[in-house]
Short mmCIF file of C-alpha atoms and ligand atoms in Angstrom, two decimals:
data_model
loop_
_atom_site.label_atom_id
_atom_site.label_comp_id
_atom_site.label_asym_id
_atom_site.label_seq_id
_atom_site.Cartn_x
_atom_site.Cartn_y
_atom_site.Cartn_z
CA MET X 1 104.46 78.30 141.52
CA ALA X 2 103.59 78.56 137.81
CA GLY X 3 102.82 74.82 137.93
CA SER X 4 100.30 75.27 140.73
CA ILE X 5 98.67 78.22 138.93
CA ARG X 6 98.36 76.07 135.82
CA ASN X 7 96.80 73.24 137.86
CA GLU X 8 94.29 75.56 139.48
CA ILE X 9 93.38 77.06 136.11
CA GLY X 10 92.84 73.52 134.79
CA GLU X 11 90.57 72.60 137.72
CA LEU X 12 88.55 75.81 137.52
CA LYS X 13 88.16 75.38 133.78
CA LYS X 14 86.48 72.03 134.35
CA LYS X 15 84.35 73.29 137.23
CA ARG X 16 83.09 76.31 135.25
CA ASN X 17 82.91 74.49 131.91
CA ALA X 18 85.16 77.20 130.53
CA VAL X 19 87.26 77.49 127.42
CA ILE X 20 90.39 79.64 127.16
CA LEU X 21 90.88 81.40 123.83
CA ALA X 22 94.15 83.25 123.20
CA HIS X 23 95.40 85.49 120.43
CA ASN X 24 98.72 84.74 118.71
CA TYR X 25 100.31 87.81 120.41
CA GLN X 26 99.74 86.54 123.96
CA ILE X 27 102.77 85.76 126.12
CA PRO X 28 104.07 82.16 125.78
CA GLU X 29 102.70 81.02 129.19
CA VAL X 30 99.20 82.09 128.21
CA GLN X 31 99.43 80.52 124.75
CA ASP X 32 100.53 77.29 126.41
CA ILE X 33 97.45 76.97 128.67
CA ALA X 34 94.92 78.04 126.02
CA ASP X 35 92.49 75.60 124.42
CA TYR X 36 92.80 77.47 121.16
CA VAL X 37 95.35 80.02 119.94
CA GLY X 38 94.64 81.89 116.73
CA ASP X 39 93.99 85.06 114.78
CA SER X 40 90.93 87.31 115.02
CA LEU X 41 88.89 85.32 112.52
CA GLY X 42 89.75 81.94 114.04
CA LEU X 43 88.97 83.20 117.53
CA ALA X 44 85.61 84.63 116.43
CA ARG X 45 84.74 81.28 114.83
CA LYS X 46 85.70 79.37 117.99
CA ALA X 47 83.70 81.77 120.17
CA ALA X 48 80.64 81.26 117.94
CA LYS X 49 80.88 77.47 118.03
CA THR X 50 81.99 76.58 121.55
CA ASP X 51 79.62 74.73 123.86
CA ALA X 52 81.45 75.98 126.96
CA ASP X 53 79.48 78.16 129.39
CA VAL X 54 82.36 80.55 129.98
CA ILE X 55 84.89 82.00 127.52
CA VAL X 56 88.07 83.41 129.03
CA PHE X 57 89.34 85.66 126.29
CA CYS X 58 93.07 86.31 126.38
CA GLY X 59 93.43 89.10 123.88
CA VAL X 60 92.25 92.69 123.66
CA MET X 61 88.82 94.16 124.31
CA PHE X 62 87.44 94.28 120.75
CA MET X 63 88.16 90.55 120.42
CA ALA X 64 86.35 89.73 123.67
CA GLU X 65 83.46 91.96 122.57
CA THR X 66 83.26 90.07 119.27
CA ALA X 67 83.04 86.81 121.23
CA LYS X 68 80.17 88.24 123.32
CA ILE X 69 78.38 89.53 120.21
CA LEU X 70 78.53 86.03 118.69
CA SER X 71 77.76 84.13 121.89
CA PRO X 72 75.49 86.33 124.02
CA GLU X 73 74.32 83.43 126.18
CA LYS X 74 77.91 82.76 127.34
CA LYS X 75 79.82 84.56 130.03
CA VAL X 76 82.84 86.19 128.39
CA LEU X 77 85.64 87.16 130.77
CA ILE X 78 88.69 89.27 129.92
CA PRO X 79 91.55 88.75 132.40
CA ASP X 80 92.59 92.43 132.18
CA PRO X 81 89.80 94.87 131.28
CA HIS X 82 92.39 97.55 130.44
CA ALA X 83 93.68 95.52 127.49
CA GLY X 84 92.42 97.90 124.81
CA CYS X 85 93.45 98.35 121.18
CA PRO X 86 94.77 101.79 120.21
CA LEU X 87 93.88 101.12 116.57
CA ALA X 88 90.26 100.37 117.52
CA ALA X 89 90.26 103.61 119.54
CA MET X 90 91.16 105.51 116.36
CA SER X 91 87.71 105.05 114.87
CA SER X 92 84.41 106.30 116.22
CA VAL X 93 80.74 106.36 115.31
CA GLN X 94 81.02 110.11 114.59
CA ALA X 95 84.00 109.62 112.24
CA VAL X 96 82.23 106.85 110.32
CA ARG X 97 79.03 108.90 110.05
CA LYS X 98 81.07 111.81 108.67
CA LEU X 99 82.66 109.55 106.03
CA ARG X 100 79.22 108.18 105.14
CA ASN X 101 77.76 111.68 104.79
CA GLU X 102 80.62 112.75 102.57
CA ASN X 103 80.27 109.59 100.43
CA PRO X 104 76.56 108.77 100.15
CA GLY X 105 75.74 105.21 99.13
CA VAL X 106 79.32 103.94 99.61
CA PRO X 107 79.45 100.75 101.73
CA VAL X 108 81.33 100.82 105.03
CA VAL X 109 83.72 97.98 105.88
CA ALA X 110 84.78 97.92 109.53
CA TYR X 111 88.01 96.12 110.34
CA VAL X 112 87.37 93.82 113.29
CA ASN X 113 89.72 96.07 115.30
CA THR X 114 86.86 98.46 116.07
CA ASP X 115 84.44 98.97 118.96
CA ALA X 116 81.08 97.19 118.83
CA GLU X 117 79.35 100.57 118.21
CA VAL X 118 81.35 101.05 115.00
CA LYS X 119 80.63 97.50 113.82
CA ALA X 120 76.95 98.23 114.49
CA ILE X 121 76.84 101.06 111.93
CA ALA X 122 79.03 99.33 109.32
CA ASP X 123 77.71 97.26 106.41
CA ILE X 124 80.16 94.44 106.92
CA CYS X 125 83.22 93.54 109.01
CA CYS X 126 86.49 92.05 107.91
CA THR X 127 89.67 90.73 109.48
CA SER X 128 93.18 90.58 108.10
CA SER X 129 92.32 87.07 106.80
CA ASN X 130 89.46 88.08 104.58
CA MET X 131 89.69 91.82 103.83
CA GLU X 132 90.25 91.35 100.08
CA GLU X 133 87.46 88.81 99.82
CA VAL X 134 85.05 91.13 101.66
CA VAL X 135 85.93 94.22 99.59
CA ASN X 136 85.79 92.27 96.30
CA PHE X 137 82.38 90.87 97.29
CA LEU X 138 80.84 94.33 97.65
CA ASP X 139 79.08 95.45 94.51
CA SER X 140 80.75 98.86 94.49
CA GLY X 141 83.93 100.28 92.99
CA LYS X 142 84.33 102.47 96.05
CA VAL X 143 84.37 101.48 99.72
CA ILE X 144 84.85 103.18 103.07
CA PHE X 145 87.29 101.16 105.18
CA VAL X 146 88.03 102.00 108.82
CA PRO X 147 90.30 102.48 110.65
CA ASP X 148 93.72 101.28 109.40
CA ARG X 149 95.30 103.42 106.68
CA ASN X 150 98.08 100.92 105.87
CA MET X 151 95.58 98.15 105.36
CA ALA X 152 93.36 100.48 103.32
CA ASP X 153 96.32 101.19 101.05
CA TYR X 154 97.01 97.47 100.65
CA ILE X 155 93.33 96.70 99.91
CA ARG X 156 93.28 99.48 97.30
CA LYS X 157 96.33 97.99 95.55
CA ARG X 158 94.97 94.43 95.68
CA THR X 159 91.39 95.10 94.63
CA GLY X 160 91.84 98.11 92.34
CA LYS X 161 88.88 99.73 94.11
CA GLN X 162 88.80 103.24 95.51
CA VAL X 163 89.23 102.95 99.29
CA ILE X 164 88.25 105.90 101.44
CA THR X 165 89.73 105.71 104.89
CA ALA X 166 90.57 107.47 108.13
CA ALA X 167 94.07 107.99 109.49
CA GLY X 168 94.23 105.06 111.91
CA TYR X 169 97.25 102.84 112.42
CA CYS X 170 98.52 100.19 114.79
CA PRO X 171 101.33 101.72 116.89
CA THR X 172 103.01 98.30 117.19
CA HIS X 173 103.14 97.55 113.46
CA GLN X 174 104.10 101.16 112.80
CA LYS X 175 107.37 100.49 114.65
CA ILE X 176 108.55 97.99 112.04
CA PHE X 177 110.66 99.82 109.47
CA PRO X 178 111.98 98.64 106.10
CA GLU X 179 115.48 98.98 107.61
CA HIS X 180 114.58 96.31 110.21
CA VAL X 181 113.48 93.92 107.49
CA ALA X 182 116.57 94.70 105.40
CA MET X 183 118.82 94.00 108.38
CA GLN X 184 117.14 90.63 109.04
CA LYS X 185 117.40 89.81 105.34
CA LYS X 186 121.14 90.44 105.53
CA LEU X 187 121.42 88.10 108.51
CA HIS X 188 119.15 85.44 106.98
CA PRO X 189 119.35 85.82 103.18
CA GLY X 190 117.31 82.69 102.44
CA ALA X 191 114.44 83.62 104.75
CA LYS X 192 110.98 84.49 103.41
CA VAL X 193 109.43 87.71 104.69
CA LEU X 194 105.89 87.45 106.09
CA ALA X 195 104.19 90.78 106.80
CA HIS X 196 100.92 91.69 108.48
CA PRO X 197 98.75 94.07 106.41
CA GLU X 198 98.87 96.62 109.26
CA CYS X 199 102.56 97.20 108.43
CA LEU X 200 103.80 100.30 106.62
CA PRO X 201 103.46 100.08 102.79
CA ALA X 202 107.28 100.13 102.50
CA VAL X 203 107.48 97.00 104.68
CA ILE X 204 104.62 95.32 102.82
CA SER X 205 106.44 95.90 99.53
CA MET X 206 109.37 93.80 100.84
CA ALA X 207 107.19 90.83 101.81
CA ASP X 208 106.92 87.43 100.14
CA ALA X 209 103.48 87.08 101.72
CA VAL X 210 101.10 89.60 103.28
CA THR X 211 98.69 87.84 105.56
CA SER X 212 96.96 87.59 108.93
CA THR X 213 98.73 85.98 111.86
CA GLY X 214 96.78 82.77 111.19
CA GLY X 215 97.76 83.01 107.52
CA MET X 216 101.41 83.17 108.58
CA VAL X 217 101.06 79.80 110.31
CA SER X 218 99.54 78.19 107.21
CA TYR X 219 102.07 79.82 104.86
CA ALA X 220 105.08 78.72 106.94
CA LYS X 221 103.71 75.16 107.22
CA GLU X 222 103.19 74.80 103.50
CA SER X 223 106.28 76.68 102.30
CA PRO X 224 109.38 74.72 101.27
CA ALA X 225 111.45 77.45 102.99
CA ASP X 226 112.65 76.77 106.51
CA GLU X 227 113.45 80.31 107.69
CA PHE X 228 111.09 83.26 107.97
CA ILE X 229 111.31 86.93 108.96
CA ILE X 230 108.13 87.85 110.76
CA ALA X 231 106.90 91.43 110.35
CA THR X 232 104.26 91.63 113.05
CA GLU X 233 104.08 91.61 116.85
CA LYS X 234 107.14 89.83 118.18
CA GLU X 235 105.30 87.01 120.04
CA MET X 236 104.14 85.65 116.70
CA ALA X 237 107.58 84.08 116.36
CA TYR X 238 106.86 82.02 119.52
CA ARG X 239 103.50 80.88 118.16
CA LEU X 240 105.13 79.81 114.88
CA SER X 241 108.04 78.00 116.55
CA ARG X 242 105.63 76.15 118.82
CA GLU X 243 103.47 75.03 115.92
CA ILE X 244 106.31 74.35 113.46
CA PRO X 245 109.34 73.36 115.56
CA GLY X 246 111.49 72.32 112.60
CA LYS X 247 111.64 75.81 111.07
CA LYS X 248 113.18 79.11 112.20
CA PHE X 249 111.33 82.37 112.77
CA TYR X 250 112.97 85.77 113.29
CA PRO X 251 110.92 88.79 114.45
CA ALA X 252 111.58 91.65 112.00
CA SER X 253 111.93 93.99 114.96
CA GLY X 254 112.19 93.28 118.68
CA THR X 255 110.52 96.64 119.31
CA ALA X 256 107.21 95.48 117.83
CA VAL X 257 105.61 94.60 121.16
CA CYS X 258 101.91 95.22 121.81
CA PRO X 259 101.72 96.41 125.43
CA ASN X 260 98.01 95.62 125.62
CA MET X 261 98.45 92.00 124.58
CA LYS X 262 101.08 91.71 127.34
CA LYS X 263 98.64 92.76 130.07
CA THR X 264 97.31 89.22 130.40
CA ASP X 265 99.28 86.73 132.48
CA LEU X 266 98.53 83.45 134.22
CA SER X 267 97.64 85.03 137.56
CA LYS X 268 95.01 87.24 135.88
CA VAL X 269 93.59 84.25 134.00
CA LEU X 270 93.36 82.41 137.32
CA LEU X 271 91.64 85.33 139.07
CA ALA X 272 89.17 85.77 136.22
CA LEU X 273 88.17 82.11 136.49
CA ARG X 274 88.22 81.93 140.28
CA GLU X 275 86.17 85.08 140.84
CA MET X 276 84.35 85.13 137.51
CA ARG X 277 85.55 88.66 137.14
CA HIS X 278 85.79 91.22 134.35
CA GLU X 279 82.76 90.08 132.44
CA VAL X 280 82.40 91.65 128.97
CA ASN X 281 78.96 92.93 128.03
CA VAL X 282 77.65 94.69 124.95
CA PRO X 283 74.32 96.58 125.04
CA GLU X 284 71.71 94.42 123.31
CA ASP X 285 70.71 96.98 120.65
CA VAL X 286 74.36 97.48 119.67
CA ARG X 287 75.06 93.74 119.81
CA LYS X 288 72.22 92.86 117.43
CA LYS X 289 73.36 95.40 114.83
CA ALA X 290 77.06 94.52 115.16
CA LEU X 291 76.14 90.85 114.80
CA ILE X 292 74.73 91.52 111.33
CA SER X 293 78.09 92.97 110.14
CA ILE X 294 80.06 90.10 111.70
CA GLU X 295 77.75 87.37 110.39
CA ARG X 296 77.90 88.80 106.87
CA MET X 297 81.66 88.44 107.05
CA LEU X 298 81.53 84.93 108.50
CA GLU X 299 79.11 83.75 105.81
CA LEU X 300 81.52 84.99 103.17
CA SER X 301 84.78 83.45 104.33
P1 13P J 1 95.13 88.95 113.17
O1 13P J 1 93.67 88.81 112.99
O2 13P J 1 95.91 88.82 111.91
O3 13P J 1 95.64 88.03 114.23
O4 13P J 1 95.45 90.44 113.64
C1 13P J 1 94.98 90.90 114.85
C2 13P J 1 95.53 92.20 115.22
O5 13P J 1 94.99 92.87 116.07
C3 13P J 1 96.73 92.68 114.55
O6 13P J 1 97.21 93.82 115.16
#
């Protein structure tokens, strides 16, 4: 059954000249049929460069929107249009305007986990791969960063700049506690701890490396260590094991599951391609403004 779905997806991909992009948190079956699996920055780069006519985006809505902003002439399909991001939903145009009014002249950095409308009123975007680079680049000792408070705290510590933020957080990363990491450390004393910057500060302080999901792949490849505790969404361990089969990866907590990333499965990918359904569109005025923030980031990193 799964074999025939995979075959039909393969045939439709050719017929539609489509590319399948998948985030590192997608279920294994979806990662396995994707043309490219990566983090937010890698996926944005692929979406900008592809010469396919159709992008099937297996991730969450802000990622598919970013692909559409970068490649407006392409059809971008999301297999499940209800795959949102609660962190992105924690910022709004009104909240950013309020922060701007309270802090005149202070540049606004929008994490890529935001709606297109928020990116459109920001000065620059960033992802978990380039947040420090972006904040250090800005000629200001003070920045507004939305929406993730854990990441804001990490950026403040790394850059020494004043970081004004909202109270957003990722509910999935918020479920990883220092006790989980400590327990895994007890079980695997030689393992290195890799943490996503959306984790709680107490988890980040236990990490050997704090990096994006793509950064975790590079770190684990280059590291002499052969065991790693992964403090991010649990499927990341699958992505790492697939890419680096000789090493061992232990999710810090089995409860760190992003329900939105799990909404995509092979049958929804097939239906999206067969019926060209769930097309992602961004109003042109918003798209053009959001593009400026995203391109500034891409030029930098
Ligand atoms: P990455 O860009 O590191 O893959 O992070 C994406 C994300 O949404 C984390 O919650």
